[in-house]
Amino acid sequence: MKRRRRCQEWSGFAVDIQCARLARHDGSHGASPSSDYGRHWAWSDADLDAITVLPGTVWFHETPAPGPRSRAFRVCEWVARALTGAGFWYLSGPLCAAVYFGLATLLSVRRPHFVDVGRFTAGVFLVSRRNFPPIFAFGFTRYGPQADALRSGLQIVFGPVSLMVCALLPRNEWADFQSRNAERAAKRKAAE
């Protein structure tokens, strides 16, 4: 089955939507909010903010994703990883095997996983397809999208996967947040 490529242009207006036409198409870009919506938004490269609503649906039909992997496939995958890790351990040592297991587990992530510990959170998630991920990147997370927002933690991007450790709120706002949560819990308990 031939994989169809989608146009990578995004609109510049209030509704941030990706063009749903095929790559290298002629004419304006267009996209509908769903596959059964009777209209679509159209915009051109010359003026991304000039939007027109036209009749008809423009929806990109992706090639179907493969179904869930069978238990036998997953067991074989883990056996192959264990044998490869044992080989690294035998040839190079335990540190090499640990790095291999860490990277293999990291790259097998399919959905976000986060753990909250008090004011901090740590997790792993997939990088958006809109942003082409680098092979390796190291940076800081921020409390907001503004360029002058305070730093909240660290982020490491490895291929399509991102590891992040950051604070949920700044230290001065965390005390207020905890007191508001305690008041809500007391009100709920009193109402019961």
PDB file of C-alpha atoms in Angstrom:
ATOM      1  CA  MET A   1       0.000   0.000   0.000  1.00  0.00           C
ATOM      2  CA  LYS A   2       1.457   3.358  -1.040  1.00  0.00           C
ATOM      3  CA  ARG A   3       1.695   5.903   1.766  1.00  0.00           C
ATOM      4  CA  ARG A   4       0.059   9.203   0.907  1.00  0.00           C
ATOM      5  CA  ARG A   5       1.829  12.340   2.119  1.00  0.00           C
ATOM      6  CA  ARG A   6      -0.140  15.157   3.721  1.00  0.00           C
ATOM      7  CA  CYS A   7       0.501  18.846   3.083  1.00  0.00           C
ATOM      8  CA  GLN A   8       2.545  20.257   5.982  1.00  0.00           C
ATOM      9  CA  GLU A   9       1.144  23.814   5.913  1.00  0.00           C
ATOM     10  CA  TRP A  10      -0.723  25.129   8.976  1.00  0.00           C
ATOM     11  CA  SER A  11      -3.190  27.987   9.078  1.00  0.00           C
ATOM     12  CA  GLY A  12      -2.222  31.235  10.734  1.00  0.00           C
ATOM     13  CA  PHE A  13      -5.634  32.266  12.042  1.00  0.00           C
ATOM     14  CA  ALA A  14      -7.382  31.634  15.372  1.00  0.00           C
ATOM     15  CA  VAL A  15      -8.225  28.019  14.471  1.00  0.00           C
ATOM     16  CA  ASP A  16      -4.838  26.309  14.191  1.00  0.00           C
ATOM     17  CA  ILE A  17      -5.460  23.561  11.651  1.00  0.00           C
ATOM     18  CA  GLN A  18      -3.247  21.623   9.255  1.00  0.00           C
ATOM     19  CA  CYS A  19      -4.033  21.528   5.555  1.00  0.00           C
ATOM     20  CA  ALA A  20      -5.855  18.293   4.712  1.00  0.00           C
ATOM     21  CA  ARG A  21      -4.880  18.165   1.049  1.00  0.00           C
ATOM     22  CA  LEU A  22      -2.144  15.948  -0.359  1.00  0.00           C
ATOM     23  CA  ALA A  23       1.434  17.208  -0.425  1.00  0.00           C
ATOM     24  CA  ARG A  24       2.418  19.370  -3.404  1.00  0.00           C
ATOM     25  CA  HIS A  25      -1.189  20.182  -4.259  1.00  0.00           C
ATOM     26  CA  ASP A  26      -2.195  23.026  -6.556  1.00  0.00           C
ATOM     27  CA  GLY A  27      -4.282  25.949  -5.312  1.00  0.00           C
ATOM     28  CA  SER A  28      -5.240  27.068  -1.840  1.00  0.00           C
ATOM     29  CA  HIS A  29      -4.892  25.059   1.341  1.00  0.00           C
ATOM     30  CA  GLY A  30      -8.027  23.636   2.917  1.00  0.00           C
ATOM     31  CA  ALA A  31      -9.229  21.611   5.862  1.00  0.00           C
ATOM     32  CA  SER A  32     -12.463  20.584   7.560  1.00  0.00           C
ATOM     33  CA  PRO A  33     -12.807  20.060  11.315  1.00  0.00           C
ATOM     34  CA  SER A  34     -14.134  16.503  10.803  1.00  0.00           C
ATOM     35  CA  SER A  35     -14.628  13.947   8.052  1.00  0.00           C
ATOM     36  CA  ASP A  36     -18.383  14.569   7.800  1.00  0.00           C
ATOM     37  CA  TYR A  37     -18.398  18.378   8.103  1.00  0.00           C
ATOM     38  CA  GLY A  38     -20.107  20.008   5.109  1.00  0.00           C
ATOM     39  CA  ARG A  39     -17.726  22.969   4.798  1.00  0.00           C
ATOM     40  CA  HIS A  40     -14.008  23.637   4.881  1.00  0.00           C
ATOM     41  CA  TRP A  41     -11.694  26.521   5.614  1.00  0.00           C
ATOM     42  CA  ALA A  42      -9.435  27.667   2.780  1.00  0.00           C
ATOM     43  CA  TRP A  43      -6.351  29.892   2.921  1.00  0.00           C
ATOM     44  CA  SER A  44      -3.387  30.687   0.677  1.00  0.00           C
ATOM     45  CA  ASP A  45       0.362  30.920   1.226  1.00  0.00           C
ATOM     46  CA  ALA A  46       0.303  34.611   0.344  1.00  0.00           C
ATOM     47  CA  ASP A  47      -1.938  35.564   3.293  1.00  0.00           C
ATOM     48  CA  LEU A  48      -2.301  32.960   6.029  1.00  0.00           C
ATOM     49  CA  ASP A  49      -4.733  35.193   7.971  1.00  0.00           C
ATOM     50  CA  ALA A  50      -7.196  35.584   5.082  1.00  0.00           C
ATOM     51  CA  ILE A  51      -9.637  32.745   5.598  1.00  0.00           C
ATOM     52  CA  THR A  52     -12.675  31.783   3.560  1.00  0.00           C
ATOM     53  CA  VAL A  53     -15.336  29.203   4.355  1.00  0.00           C
ATOM     54  CA  LEU A  54     -16.318  27.141   1.332  1.00  0.00           C
ATOM     55  CA  PRO A  55     -18.786  24.268   0.808  1.00  0.00           C
ATOM     56  CA  GLY A  56     -17.505  20.706   0.650  1.00  0.00           C
ATOM     57  CA  THR A  57     -15.403  18.549   2.924  1.00  0.00           C
ATOM     58  CA  VAL A  58     -11.607  18.509   2.732  1.00  0.00           C
ATOM     59  CA  TRP A  59     -10.340  15.673   4.905  1.00  0.00           C
ATOM     60  CA  PHE A  60      -7.072  13.749   4.731  1.00  0.00           C
ATOM     61  CA  HIS A  61      -7.621   9.990   4.885  1.00  0.00           C
ATOM     62  CA  GLU A  62      -4.554   8.516   6.522  1.00  0.00           C
ATOM     63  CA  THR A  63      -3.382   5.025   5.787  1.00  0.00           C
ATOM     64  CA  PRO A  64      -4.758   2.763   8.487  1.00  0.00           C
ATOM     65  CA  ALA A  65      -2.497   2.244  11.470  1.00  0.00           C
ATOM     66  CA  PRO A  66      -1.440  -1.300  12.205  1.00  0.00           C
ATOM     67  CA  GLY A  67      -3.572  -3.057  14.795  1.00  0.00           C
ATOM     68  CA  PRO A  68      -2.434  -3.838  18.314  1.00  0.00           C
ATOM     69  CA  ARG A  69       0.556  -6.114  18.538  1.00  0.00           C
ATOM     70  CA  SER A  70      -0.103  -9.652  19.679  1.00  0.00           C
ATOM     71  CA  ARG A  71       1.164 -11.001  22.979  1.00  0.00           C
ATOM     72  CA  ALA A  72       3.502 -13.401  21.149  1.00  0.00           C
ATOM     73  CA  PHE A  73       5.060 -10.495  19.227  1.00  0.00           C
ATOM     74  CA  ARG A  74       5.621  -8.530  22.455  1.00  0.00           C
ATOM     75  CA  VAL A  75       7.167 -11.577  24.182  1.00  0.00           C
ATOM     76  CA  CYS A  76       9.519 -12.116  21.225  1.00  0.00           C
ATOM     77  CA  GLU A  77      10.429  -8.434  21.303  1.00  0.00           C
ATOM     78  CA  TRP A  78      11.309  -8.596  25.027  1.00  0.00           C
ATOM     79  CA  VAL A  79      13.295 -11.830  24.548  1.00  0.00           C
ATOM     80  CA  ALA A  80      15.279 -10.185  21.739  1.00  0.00           C
ATOM     81  CA  ARG A  81      15.929  -7.151  23.966  1.00  0.00           C
ATOM     82  CA  ALA A  82      17.024  -9.393  26.845  1.00  0.00           C
ATOM     83  CA  LEU A  83      19.425 -11.336  24.615  1.00  0.00           C
ATOM     84  CA  THR A  84      20.837  -8.137  23.131  1.00  0.00           C
ATOM     85  CA  GLY A  85      21.203  -6.626  26.614  1.00  0.00           C
ATOM     86  CA  ALA A  86      22.957  -9.790  27.836  1.00  0.00           C
ATOM     87  CA  GLY A  87      25.316  -9.545  24.873  1.00  0.00           C
ATOM     88  CA  PHE A  88      26.100  -5.905  25.705  1.00  0.00           C
ATOM     89  CA  TRP A  89      26.653  -6.881  29.349  1.00  0.00           C
ATOM     90  CA  TYR A  90      29.029  -9.695  28.374  1.00  0.00           C
ATOM     91  CA  LEU A  91      30.977  -7.666  25.777  1.00  0.00           C
ATOM     92  CA  SER A  92      31.005  -4.167  27.295  1.00  0.00           C
ATOM     93  CA  GLY A  93      29.716  -4.301  30.853  1.00  0.00           C
ATOM     94  CA  PRO A  94      26.594  -3.498  32.857  1.00  0.00           C
ATOM     95  CA  LEU A  95      26.592   0.239  32.064  1.00  0.00           C
ATOM     96  CA  CYS A  96      26.306  -0.420  28.326  1.00  0.00           C
ATOM     97  CA  ALA A  97      23.481  -2.911  28.924  1.00  0.00           C
ATOM     98  CA  ALA A  98      21.637  -0.423  31.177  1.00  0.00           C
ATOM     99  CA  VAL A  99      21.925   2.339  28.545  1.00  0.00           C
ATOM    100  CA  TYR A 100      20.633  -0.062  25.882  1.00  0.00           C
ATOM    101  CA  PHE A 101      17.620  -1.103  27.998  1.00  0.00           C
ATOM    102  CA  GLY A 102      16.856   2.532  28.838  1.00  0.00           C
ATOM    103  CA  LEU A 103      16.951   3.680  25.206  1.00  0.00           C
ATOM    104  CA  ALA A 104      15.001   0.646  23.946  1.00  0.00           C
ATOM    105  CA  THR A 105      12.278   1.221  26.546  1.00  0.00           C
ATOM    106  CA  LEU A 106      12.217   4.963  25.861  1.00  0.00           C
ATOM    107  CA  LEU A 107      11.818   4.534  22.109  1.00  0.00           C
ATOM    108  CA  SER A 108       8.978   2.016  22.566  1.00  0.00           C
ATOM    109  CA  VAL A 109       6.708   4.631  24.214  1.00  0.00           C
ATOM    110  CA  ARG A 110       3.364   4.991  22.413  1.00  0.00           C
ATOM    111  CA  ARG A 111       1.435   7.296  24.798  1.00  0.00           C
ATOM    112  CA  PRO A 112       2.317   9.832  27.528  1.00  0.00           C
ATOM    113  CA  HIS A 113       3.224   8.657  31.040  1.00  0.00           C
ATOM    114  CA  PHE A 114       3.590  11.145  33.924  1.00  0.00           C
ATOM    115  CA  VAL A 115       4.195  10.800  37.665  1.00  0.00           C
ATOM    116  CA  ASP A 116       3.409  13.701  40.026  1.00  0.00           C
ATOM    117  CA  VAL A 117       5.426  14.009  43.228  1.00  0.00           C
ATOM    118  CA  GLY A 118       4.220  17.023  45.187  1.00  0.00           C
ATOM    119  CA  ARG A 119       4.925  20.190  43.233  1.00  0.00           C
ATOM    120  CA  PHE A 120       6.954  18.359  40.567  1.00  0.00           C
ATOM    121  CA  THR A 121       6.092  16.057  37.680  1.00  0.00           C
ATOM    122  CA  ALA A 122       8.230  13.752  35.575  1.00  0.00           C
ATOM    123  CA  GLY A 123       7.181  12.035  32.421  1.00  0.00           C
ATOM    124  CA  VAL A 124       7.706  10.911  28.891  1.00  0.00           C
ATOM    125  CA  PHE A 125       5.597  11.784  25.834  1.00  0.00           C
ATOM    126  CA  LEU A 126       5.743  11.750  22.054  1.00  0.00           C
ATOM    127  CA  VAL A 127       6.773  14.922  20.241  1.00  0.00           C
ATOM    128  CA  SER A 128       4.071  16.378  17.993  1.00  0.00           C
ATOM    129  CA  ARG A 129       4.309  15.442  14.319  1.00  0.00           C
ATOM    130  CA  ARG A 130       3.960  19.128  13.522  1.00  0.00           C
ATOM    131  CA  ASN A 131       7.394  19.724  15.051  1.00  0.00           C
ATOM    132  CA  PHE A 132      10.012  17.662  13.310  1.00  0.00           C
ATOM    133  CA  PRO A 133      11.945  16.167  16.217  1.00  0.00           C
ATOM    134  CA  PRO A 134      15.714  16.418  16.304  1.00  0.00           C
ATOM    135  CA  ILE A 135      17.823  13.335  16.903  1.00  0.00           C
ATOM    136  CA  PHE A 136      18.855  14.711  20.298  1.00  0.00           C
ATOM    137  CA  ALA A 137      18.063  17.978  22.079  1.00  0.00           C
ATOM    138  CA  PHE A 138      18.389  19.336  25.599  1.00  0.00           C
ATOM    139  CA  GLY A 139      16.435  22.331  26.869  1.00  0.00           C
ATOM    140  CA  PHE A 140      14.329  23.968  29.536  1.00  0.00           C
ATOM    141  CA  THR A 141      10.580  23.839  30.045  1.00  0.00           C
ATOM    142  CA  ARG A 142       8.746  27.060  30.908  1.00  0.00           C
ATOM    143  CA  TYR A 143       5.595  27.938  32.815  1.00  0.00           C
ATOM    144  CA  GLY A 144       3.970  29.452  29.741  1.00  0.00           C
ATOM    145  CA  PRO A 145       4.404  29.984  25.989  1.00  0.00           C
ATOM    146  CA  GLN A 146       5.828  33.497  26.441  1.00  0.00           C
ATOM    147  CA  ALA A 147       9.507  33.988  25.684  1.00  0.00           C
ATOM    148  CA  ASP A 148      10.093  35.645  29.072  1.00  0.00           C
ATOM    149  CA  ALA A 149       8.269  32.974  31.127  1.00  0.00           C
ATOM    150  CA  LEU A 150      10.187  31.508  34.036  1.00  0.00           C
ATOM    151  CA  ARG A 151      11.945  28.164  33.656  1.00  0.00           C
ATOM    152  CA  SER A 152      10.173  25.264  35.304  1.00  0.00           C
ATOM    153  CA  GLY A 153      12.378  22.270  34.555  1.00  0.00           C
ATOM    154  CA  LEU A 154      14.464  20.273  32.098  1.00  0.00           C
ATOM    155  CA  GLN A 155      13.528  18.480  28.899  1.00  0.00           C
ATOM    156  CA  ILE A 156      15.480  15.992  26.807  1.00  0.00           C
ATOM    157  CA  VAL A 157      14.273  15.055  23.326  1.00  0.00           C
ATOM    158  CA  PHE A 158      15.570  11.832  21.850  1.00  0.00           C
ATOM    159  CA  GLY A 159      14.084  11.142  18.434  1.00  0.00           C
ATOM    160  CA  PRO A 160      10.278  11.247  18.624  1.00  0.00           C
ATOM    161  CA  VAL A 161      10.223  10.918  22.439  1.00  0.00           C
ATOM    162  CA  SER A 162      10.614  13.657  25.038  1.00  0.00           C
ATOM    163  CA  LEU A 163      11.581  13.222  28.706  1.00  0.00           C
ATOM    164  CA  MET A 164      10.559  16.061  31.010  1.00  0.00           C
ATOM    165  CA  VAL A 165      11.020  16.894  34.697  1.00  0.00           C
ATOM    166  CA  CYS A 166       9.461  20.170  35.817  1.00  0.00           C
ATOM    167  CA  ALA A 167       7.575  22.016  38.533  1.00  0.00           C
ATOM    168  CA  LEU A 168       3.807  22.281  38.095  1.00  0.00           C
ATOM    169  CA  LEU A 169       3.631  25.764  39.657  1.00  0.00           C
ATOM    170  CA  PRO A 170       6.173  28.325  40.877  1.00  0.00           C
ATOM    171  CA  ARG A 171       7.068  28.031  44.559  1.00  0.00           C
ATOM    172  CA  ASN A 172       5.163  31.199  45.586  1.00  0.00           C
ATOM    173  CA  GLU A 173       1.948  29.983  43.851  1.00  0.00           C
ATOM    174  CA  TRP A 174       2.189  26.432  45.207  1.00  0.00           C
ATOM    175  CA  ALA A 175       1.279  27.441  48.791  1.00  0.00           C
ATOM    176  CA  ASP A 176      -1.852  29.266  47.539  1.00  0.00           C
ATOM    177  CA  PHE A 177      -2.794  26.260  45.405  1.00  0.00           C
ATOM    178  CA  GLN A 178      -2.471  23.877  48.357  1.00  0.00           C
ATOM    179  CA  SER A 179      -4.543  26.128  50.640  1.00  0.00           C
ATOM    180  CA  ARG A 180      -7.308  26.403  48.006  1.00  0.00           C
ATOM    181  CA  ASN A 181      -7.324  22.608  47.597  1.00  0.00           C
ATOM    182  CA  ALA A 182      -7.541  22.161  51.387  1.00  0.00           C
ATOM    183  CA  GLU A 183     -10.497  24.598  51.545  1.00  0.00           C
ATOM    184  CA  ARG A 184     -12.291  22.714  48.734  1.00  0.00           C
ATOM    185  CA  ALA A 185     -11.703  19.381  50.434  1.00  0.00           C
ATOM    186  CA  ALA A 186     -13.027  20.763  53.749  1.00  0.00           C
ATOM    187  CA  LYS A 187     -16.168  22.128  52.004  1.00  0.00           C
ATOM    188  CA  ARG A 188     -16.778  18.771  50.287  1.00  0.00           C
ATOM    189  CA  LYS A 189     -16.329  16.914  53.556  1.00  0.00           C
ATOM    190  CA  ALA A 190     -18.698  19.308  55.333  1.00  0.00           C
ATOM    191  CA  ALA A 191     -21.319  18.890  52.584  1.00  0.00           C
ATOM    192  CA  GLU A 192     -21.303  15.098  52.993  1.00  0.00           C
TER     193      GLU A 192
END
